Tab-separated table of N, CA and C in Angstrom:
chain	number	residue	atom	x	y	z
A	769	MET	N	-102.667	-25.274	-45.127
A	769	MET	CA	-103.587	-25.805	-44.106
A	769	MET	C	-103.943	-27.259	-44.397
A	770	ARG	N	-104.147	-27.600	-45.684
A	770	ARG	CA	-104.462	-28.973	-45.988
A	770	ARG	C	-103.268	-29.883	-45.653
A	771	ARG	N	-102.038	-29.385	-45.970
A	771	ARG	CA	-100.890	-30.201	-45.659
A	771	ARG	C	-100.721	-30.478	-44.181
A	772	ALA	N	-101.000	-29.461	-43.386
A	772	ALA	CA	-100.912	-29.623	-41.928
A	772	ALA	C	-101.940	-30.633	-41.440
A	773	ARG	N	-103.149	-30.587	-41.971
A	773	ARG	CA	-104.176	-31.582	-41.583
A	773	ARG	C	-103.769	-32.951	-42.024
A	774	ALA	N	-103.236	-33.073	-43.251
A	774	ALA	CA	-102.782	-34.364	-43.774
A	774	ALA	C	-101.681	-34.938	-42.947
A	775	ALA	N	-100.741	-34.066	-42.529
A	775	ALA	CA	-99.615	-34.557	-41.693
A	775	ALA	C	-100.133	-35.003	-40.349
A	776	ALA	N	-101.061	-34.241	-39.751
A	776	ALA	CA	-101.654	-34.615	-38.470
A	776	ALA	C	-102.383	-35.960	-38.550
A	777	LEU	N	-103.178	-36.121	-39.643
A	777	LEU	CA	-103.882	-37.371	-39.819
A	777	LEU	C	-102.918	-38.509	-40.028
A	778	ALA	N	-101.875	-38.325	-40.812
A	778	ALA	CA	-100.908	-39.394	-41.007
A	778	ALA	C	-100.267	-39.774	-39.716
A	779	GLY	N	-99.916	-38.765	-38.854
A	779	GLY	CA	-99.317	-39.068	-37.555
A	779	GLY	C	-100.214	-39.855	-36.682
A	780	LEU	N	-101.528	-39.487	-36.691
A	780	LEU	CA	-102.498	-40.240	-35.911
A	780	LEU	C	-102.655	-41.653	-36.352
A	781	LEU	N	-102.672	-41.801	-37.715
A	781	LEU	CA	-102.813	-43.151	-38.276
A	781	LEU	C	-101.608	-43.997	-37.987
A	782	ALA	N	-100.462	-43.403	-37.819
A	782	ALA	CA	-99.242	-44.110	-37.550
A	782	ALA	C	-99.143	-44.357	-36.002
A	783	GLY	N	-100.112	-43.930	-35.234
A	783	GLY	CA	-100.061	-44.137	-33.791
A	783	GLY	C	-99.271	-43.058	-33.063
A	784	ILE	N	-98.897	-42.006	-33.759
A	784	ILE	CA	-98.068	-40.963	-33.158
A	784	ILE	C	-98.843	-39.670	-33.262
A	785	ALA	N	-99.267	-39.099	-32.144
A	785	ALA	CA	-100.003	-37.848	-32.143
A	785	ALA	C	-99.034	-36.678	-32.362
A	786	PRO	N	-99.340	-35.718	-33.226
A	786	PRO	CA	-98.495	-34.572	-33.402
A	786	PRO	C	-98.441	-33.751	-32.107
A	787	THR	N	-97.267	-33.142	-31.865
A	787	THR	CA	-97.078	-32.306	-30.716
A	787	THR	C	-97.458	-30.899	-31.045
A	788	PRO	N	-98.473	-30.367	-30.330
A	788	PRO	CA	-98.844	-28.954	-30.596
A	788	PRO	C	-97.830	-27.970	-30.136
A	789	ALA	N	-97.733	-26.882	-30.832
A	789	ALA	CA	-96.793	-25.817	-30.406
A	789	ALA	C	-97.305	-25.238	-29.060
A	790	PRO	N	-96.421	-24.780	-28.208
A	790	PRO	CA	-96.888	-24.218	-26.938
A	790	PRO	C	-97.723	-22.963	-27.183
A	791	ALA	N	-98.810	-22.885	-26.512
A	791	ALA	CA	-99.718	-21.697	-26.668
A	791	ALA	C	-99.073	-20.514	-26.013
A	792	ALA	N	-99.115	-19.396	-26.651
A	792	ALA	CA	-98.562	-18.177	-26.078
A	792	ALA	C	-99.717	-17.222	-25.712
A	793	GLU	N	-99.452	-16.519	-24.637
A	793	GLU	CA	-100.422	-15.551	-24.240
A	793	GLU	C	-100.414	-14.416	-25.260
A	794	ASN	N	-101.426	-13.597	-25.272
A	794	ASN	CA	-101.485	-12.464	-26.145
A	794	ASN	C	-100.280	-11.570	-25.931
A	795	PRO	N	-99.731	-10.970	-27.020
A	795	PRO	CA	-98.578	-10.131	-26.833
A	795	PRO	C	-98.864	-8.851	-26.053
A	796	VAL	N	-97.863	-8.430	-25.275
A	796	VAL	CA	-97.988	-7.238	-24.485
A	796	VAL	C	-96.772	-6.346	-24.810
A	797	ALA	N	-97.004	-5.047	-24.921
A	797	ALA	CA	-95.948	-4.128	-25.209
A	797	ALA	C	-95.047	-3.932	-24.012
A	798	PHE	N	-93.741	-3.967	-24.256
A	798	PHE	CA	-92.707	-3.743	-23.236
A	798	PHE	C	-91.682	-2.807	-23.816
A	799	GLU	N	-90.982	-2.070	-22.954
A	799	GLU	CA	-89.850	-1.292	-23.346
A	799	GLU	C	-88.663	-2.186	-23.160
A	800	ALA	N	-87.818	-2.298	-24.201
A	800	ALA	CA	-86.629	-3.186	-24.103
A	800	ALA	C	-85.375	-2.385	-24.294
A	801	ALA	N	-84.336	-2.767	-23.533
A	801	ALA	CA	-83.027	-2.249	-23.727
A	801	ALA	C	-82.079	-3.469	-23.685
A	802	ALA	N	-80.830	-3.234	-23.977
A	802	ALA	CA	-79.834	-4.353	-23.920
A	802	ALA	C	-78.847	-4.048	-22.855
A	803	TYR	N	-78.310	-5.101	-22.252
A	803	TYR	CA	-77.273	-4.920	-21.239
A	803	TYR	C	-76.152	-5.902	-21.446
A	804	THR	N	-74.977	-5.547	-20.932
A	804	THR	CA	-73.752	-6.330	-21.170
A	804	THR	C	-73.098	-6.794	-19.861
A	805	LEU	N	-73.700	-6.491	-18.756
A	805	LEU	CA	-73.089	-6.822	-17.444
A	805	LEU	C	-72.896	-8.322	-17.329
A	806	LYS	N	-71.647	-8.719	-17.243
A	806	LYS	CA	-71.358	-10.182	-17.137
A	806	LYS	C	-71.334	-10.554	-15.616
A	807	GLY	N	-71.738	-11.785	-15.394
A	807	GLY	CA	-71.732	-12.284	-14.010
A	807	GLY	C	-72.893	-13.195	-13.745
A	808	ARG	N	-73.235	-13.350	-12.478
A	808	ARG	CA	-74.312	-14.209	-12.063
A	808	ARG	C	-75.636	-13.489	-12.146
A	809	THR	N	-76.671	-14.188	-12.595
A	809	THR	CA	-77.996	-13.653	-12.644
A	809	THR	C	-78.699	-13.833	-11.248
A	810	ALA	N	-79.857	-13.288	-11.133
A	810	ALA	CA	-80.647	-13.493	-9.901
A	810	ALA	C	-81.027	-14.956	-9.730
A	811	ALA	N	-81.104	-15.714	-10.831
A	811	ALA	CA	-81.445	-17.112	-10.801
A	811	ALA	C	-80.203	-17.986	-10.449
A	812	GLY	N	-79.034	-17.351	-10.402
A	812	GLY	CA	-77.799	-18.065	-10.057
A	812	GLY	C	-77.024	-18.610	-11.251
A	813	THR	N	-77.513	-18.339	-12.452
A	813	THR	CA	-76.819	-18.778	-13.674
A	813	THR	C	-75.933	-17.627	-14.137
A	814	TRP	N	-75.058	-17.930	-15.157
A	814	TRP	CA	-74.221	-16.886	-15.722
A	814	TRP	C	-74.979	-16.195	-16.858
A	815	THR	N	-74.694	-14.902	-17.028
A	815	THR	CA	-75.281	-14.154	-18.105
A	815	THR	C	-74.820	-14.766	-19.442
A	816	ARG	N	-75.723	-14.810	-20.379
A	816	ARG	CA	-75.430	-15.370	-21.708
A	816	ARG	C	-76.591	-14.994	-22.634
A	817	ARG	N	-76.376	-15.243	-23.888
A	817	ARG	CA	-77.484	-14.992	-24.894
A	817	ARG	C	-78.673	-15.844	-24.484
A	818	GLY	N	-79.828	-15.294	-24.674
A	818	GLY	CA	-81.065	-16.032	-24.335
A	818	GLY	C	-81.584	-15.660	-22.939
A	819	VAL	N	-80.891	-14.761	-22.226
A	819	VAL	CA	-81.325	-14.351	-20.904
A	819	VAL	C	-81.845	-12.929	-20.962
A	820	VAL	N	-82.921	-12.698	-20.214
A	820	VAL	CA	-83.436	-11.329	-20.040
A	820	VAL	C	-83.633	-11.057	-18.576
A	821	ALA	N	-83.575	-9.788	-18.242
A	821	ALA	CA	-83.892	-9.281	-16.890
A	821	ALA	C	-85.276	-8.637	-16.919
A	822	ALA	N	-86.038	-8.890	-15.917
A	822	ALA	CA	-87.408	-8.337	-15.859
A	822	ALA	C	-87.775	-8.034	-14.437
A	823	ASP	N	-88.812	-7.245	-14.286
A	823	ASP	CA	-89.391	-6.984	-12.952
A	823	ASP	C	-90.053	-8.283	-12.496
A	824	PRO	N	-89.634	-8.906	-11.411
A	824	PRO	CA	-90.228	-10.159	-10.980
A	824	PRO	C	-91.709	-10.059	-10.633
A	825	ARG	N	-92.208	-8.873	-10.405
A	825	ARG	CA	-93.657	-8.716	-10.160
A	825	ARG	C	-94.451	-8.843	-11.434
A	826	VAL	N	-93.796	-8.656	-12.577
A	826	VAL	CA	-94.475	-8.762	-13.896
A	826	VAL	C	-94.137	-10.070	-14.595
A	827	LEU	N	-92.877	-10.437	-14.653
A	827	LEU	CA	-92.432	-11.722	-15.248
A	827	LEU	C	-91.510	-12.431	-14.257
A	828	ALA	N	-91.980	-13.492	-13.682
A	828	ALA	CA	-91.260	-14.207	-12.675
A	828	ALA	C	-90.037	-14.891	-13.221
A	829	ILE	N	-89.020	-15.102	-12.384
A	829	ILE	CA	-87.817	-15.824	-12.746
A	829	ILE	C	-88.282	-17.194	-13.301
A	830	GLY	N	-87.694	-17.603	-14.413
A	830	GLY	CA	-87.988	-18.870	-15.031
A	830	GLY	C	-89.022	-18.797	-16.138
A	831	THR	N	-89.649	-17.638	-16.311
A	831	THR	CA	-90.661	-17.459	-17.386
A	831	THR	C	-89.972	-17.497	-18.719
A	832	HIS	N	-90.592	-18.223	-19.654
A	832	HIS	CA	-90.123	-18.245	-21.049
A	832	HIS	C	-90.973	-17.320	-21.862
A	833	ILE	N	-90.275	-16.456	-22.644
A	833	ILE	CA	-91.032	-15.484	-23.440
A	833	ILE	C	-90.508	-15.501	-24.914
A	834	ARG	N	-91.327	-14.982	-25.800
A	834	ARG	CA	-90.924	-14.760	-27.185
A	834	ARG	C	-90.984	-13.246	-27.440
A	835	ILE	N	-89.916	-12.677	-27.860
A	835	ILE	CA	-89.842	-11.253	-28.135
A	835	ILE	C	-89.941	-11.007	-29.611
A	836	GLU	N	-90.827	-10.134	-30.016
A	836	GLU	CA	-90.965	-9.695	-31.414
A	836	GLU	C	-90.724	-8.212	-31.503
A	837	GLY	N	-90.252	-7.798	-32.654
A	837	GLY	CA	-90.017	-6.385	-32.905
A	837	GLY	C	-88.705	-5.879	-32.357
A	838	ALA	N	-87.726	-6.825	-32.070
A	838	ALA	CA	-86.454	-6.428	-31.541
A	838	ALA	C	-85.368	-6.684	-32.577
A	839	GLY	N	-85.723	-6.685	-33.852
A	839	GLY	CA	-84.756	-6.919	-34.903
A	839	GLY	C	-84.047	-8.217	-34.739
A	840	HIS	N	-82.727	-8.197	-34.863
A	840	HIS	CA	-81.980	-9.458	-34.787
A	840	HIS	C	-82.015	-10.130	-33.388
A	841	LEU	N	-82.497	-9.375	-32.409
A	841	LEU	CA	-82.613	-9.953	-31.059
A	841	LEU	C	-83.964	-10.502	-30.784
A	842	SER	N	-84.851	-10.526	-31.741
A	842	SER	CA	-86.143	-11.194	-31.612
A	842	SER	C	-85.916	-12.660	-31.425
A	843	GLY	N	-86.754	-13.292	-30.602
A	843	GLY	CA	-86.580	-14.720	-30.364
A	843	GLY	C	-87.121	-15.167	-29.036
A	844	VAL	N	-86.769	-16.383	-28.618
A	844	VAL	CA	-87.234	-16.916	-27.350
A	844	VAL	C	-86.153	-16.744	-26.306
A	845	TYR	N	-86.617	-16.298	-25.122
A	845	TYR	CA	-85.695	-15.971	-24.000
A	845	TYR	C	-86.264	-16.540	-22.725
A	846	ARG	N	-85.408	-16.594	-21.679
A	846	ARG	CA	-85.847	-17.045	-20.362
A	846	ARG	C	-85.498	-15.930	-19.372
A	847	VAL	N	-86.462	-15.586	-18.539
A	847	VAL	CA	-86.208	-14.563	-17.523
A	847	VAL	C	-85.357	-15.212	-16.434
A	848	GLU	N	-84.129	-14.740	-16.247
A	848	GLU	CA	-83.231	-15.251	-15.242
A	848	GLU	C	-82.647	-14.196	-14.357
A	849	ASP	N	-82.949	-12.980	-14.650
A	849	ASP	CA	-82.367	-11.838	-13.978
A	849	ASP	C	-83.355	-10.820	-13.636
A	850	THR	N	-83.035	-10.017	-12.630
A	850	THR	CA	-83.819	-8.818	-12.320
A	850	THR	C	-82.845	-7.665	-12.382
A	851	GLY	N	-83.339	-6.492	-12.302
A	851	GLY	CA	-82.433	-5.326	-12.356
A	851	GLY	C	-83.016	-4.241	-11.478
A	852	SER	N	-82.153	-3.507	-10.812
A	852	SER	CA	-82.666	-2.450	-9.979
A	852	SER	C	-83.391	-1.361	-10.772
A	853	ALA	N	-83.029	-1.223	-12.075
A	853	ALA	CA	-83.673	-0.202	-12.897
A	853	ALA	C	-84.771	-0.768	-13.791
A	854	VAL	N	-84.997	-2.081	-13.689
A	854	VAL	CA	-86.045	-2.729	-14.542
A	854	VAL	C	-87.305	-2.732	-13.735
A	855	ARG	N	-88.281	-1.917	-14.147
A	855	ARG	CA	-89.535	-1.770	-13.377
A	855	ARG	C	-90.674	-1.863	-14.321
A	856	GLY	N	-91.739	-2.536	-13.902
A	856	GLY	CA	-92.958	-2.634	-14.692
A	856	GLY	C	-92.746	-3.412	-15.977
A	857	ARG	N	-93.293	-2.864	-17.039
A	857	ARG	CA	-93.207	-3.576	-18.336
A	857	ARG	C	-91.909	-3.153	-19.083
A	858	GLU	N	-90.847	-3.483	-18.461
A	858	GLU	CA	-89.486	-3.264	-19.054
A	858	GLU	C	-88.739	-4.538	-19.012
A	859	ILE	N	-87.904	-4.785	-20.041
A	859	ILE	CA	-86.967	-5.936	-20.008
A	859	ILE	C	-85.629	-5.463	-20.511
A	860	ASP	N	-84.617	-6.127	-20.021
A	860	ASP	CA	-83.254	-5.933	-20.470
A	860	ASP	C	-82.768	-7.224	-21.137
A	861	ILE	N	-82.332	-7.179	-22.340
A	861	ILE	CA	-81.889	-8.338	-23.096
A	861	ILE	C	-80.341	-8.431	-23.004
A	862	TYR	N	-79.819	-9.525	-22.599
A	862	TYR	CA	-78.400	-9.663	-22.490
A	862	TYR	C	-77.760	-9.782	-23.870
A	863	VAL	N	-76.733	-9.008	-24.094
A	863	VAL	CA	-75.886	-9.112	-25.319
A	863	VAL	C	-74.443	-9.081	-24.816
A	864	PRO	N	-73.546	-9.692	-25.544
A	864	PRO	CA	-72.152	-9.813	-25.064
A	864	PRO	C	-71.246	-8.560	-25.240
A	865	THR	N	-71.648	-7.617	-26.070
A	865	THR	CA	-70.799	-6.475	-26.297
A	865	THR	C	-71.543	-5.136	-26.124
A	866	ALA	N	-70.744	-4.139	-25.670
A	866	ALA	CA	-71.344	-2.796	-25.494
A	866	ALA	C	-71.780	-2.214	-26.826
A	867	ARG	N	-71.039	-2.546	-27.851
A	867	ARG	CA	-71.398	-2.070	-29.200
A	867	ARG	C	-72.766	-2.543	-29.578
A	868	GLU	N	-73.035	-3.809	-29.366
A	868	GLU	CA	-74.335	-4.389	-29.721
A	868	GLU	C	-75.443	-3.748	-28.830
A	869	ALA	N	-75.146	-3.484	-27.571
A	869	ALA	CA	-76.144	-2.827	-26.698
A	869	ALA	C	-76.459	-1.403	-27.191
A	870	ARG	N	-75.430	-0.655	-27.488
A	870	ARG	CA	-75.631	0.704	-28.034
A	870	ARG	C	-76.407	0.682	-29.325
A	871	SER	N	-76.085	-0.277	-30.213
A	871	SER	CA	-76.774	-0.370	-31.469
A	871	SER	C	-78.282	-0.682	-31.290
A	872	PHE	N	-78.581	-1.525	-30.326
A	872	PHE	CA	-79.956	-1.872	-30.038
A	872	PHE	C	-80.745	-0.688	-29.468
A	873	GLY	N	-80.101	0.056	-28.570
A	873	GLY	CA	-80.776	1.236	-27.963
A	873	GLY	C	-81.899	0.808	-27.053
A	874	ARG	N	-82.982	1.534	-27.168
A	874	ARG	CA	-84.172	1.272	-26.368
A	874	ARG	C	-85.327	1.323	-27.331
A	875	ARG	N	-86.215	0.362	-27.270
A	875	ARG	CA	-87.357	0.309	-28.197
A	875	ARG	C	-88.511	-0.477	-27.579
A	876	THR	N	-89.679	-0.225	-28.184
A	876	THR	CA	-90.889	-0.972	-27.766
A	876	THR	C	-90.905	-2.269	-28.521
A	877	VAL	N	-91.149	-3.361	-27.792
A	877	VAL	CA	-91.244	-4.737	-28.350
A	877	VAL	C	-92.510	-5.351	-27.931
A	878	ARG	N	-92.856	-6.461	-28.541
A	878	ARG	CA	-94.022	-7.233	-28.141
A	878	ARG	C	-93.518	-8.513	-27.464
A	879	VAL	N	-94.043	-8.837	-26.329
A	879	VAL	CA	-93.642	-9.990	-25.519
A	879	VAL	C	-94.796	-10.955	-25.382
A	880	HIS	N	-94.541	-12.173	-25.845
A	880	HIS	CA	-95.506	-13.300	-25.694
A	880	HIS	C	-94.997	-14.171	-24.557
A	881	VAL	N	-95.819	-14.448	-23.583
A	881	VAL	CA	-95.431	-15.363	-22.509
A	881	VAL	C	-95.705	-16.762	-22.961
A	882	LEU	N	-94.711	-17.599	-23.048
A	882	LEU	CA	-94.860	-19.005	-23.475
A	882	LEU	C	-95.127	-19.933	-22.283
A	883	SER	N	-94.417	-19.685	-21.167
A	883	SER	CA	-94.712	-20.429	-19.948
A	883	SER	C	-94.288	-19.568	-18.803
A	884	ARG	N	-95.044	-19.611	-17.719
A	884	ARG	CA	-94.782	-18.821	-16.557
A	884	ARG	C	-93.799	-19.525	-15.627
A	885	GLY	N	-92.823	-18.784	-15.129
A	885	GLY	CA	-91.890	-19.353	-14.173
A	885	GLY	C	-92.477	-19.280	-12.759
A	886	ASP	N	-91.815	-19.952	-11.841
A	886	ASP	CA	-92.341	-20.032	-10.468
A	886	ASP	C	-91.646	-18.977	-9.577
A	887	GLY	N	-90.683	-18.238	-10.140
A	887	GLY	CA	-90.034	-17.181	-9.379
A	887	GLY	C	-88.929	-17.699	-8.465
A	888	ASP	N	-88.659	-19.019	-8.554
A	888	ASP	CA	-87.668	-19.598	-7.682
A	888	ASP	C	-86.292	-19.206	-8.133
A	889	LEU	N	-85.507	-18.728	-7.239
A	889	LEU	CA	-84.182	-18.217	-7.558
A	889	LEU	C	-83.127	-19.293	-7.572
A	890	ASP	N	-83.487	-20.549	-7.450
A	890	ASP	CA	-82.477	-21.607	-7.496
A	890	ASP	C	-82.345	-22.143	-8.887
């Protein structure tokens, strides 16, 4: 804590204000699964690591989230897809292989919203 304050003070003294980490909303429990369907997302981008599908009524397209409790798939993602079977507090995490999807299975994770998307599909 002291080091952080000292670094912040040094930055201010040098005329450079430290950049605060983005504030995250309180975590919410979601059911997560993994999917491997390759192609275009609802946002018009190609599926790739770092993409999740969510119910747009819960997490709008463009929303940045941090997932915890997903093992090696924990991390920061962007909602770029929707899914006909993704309803309510459910997310699908894109992975490139069926083996990885089967290994992940279905589990409860914690989702922190880092920034809300506008739902724009462009």
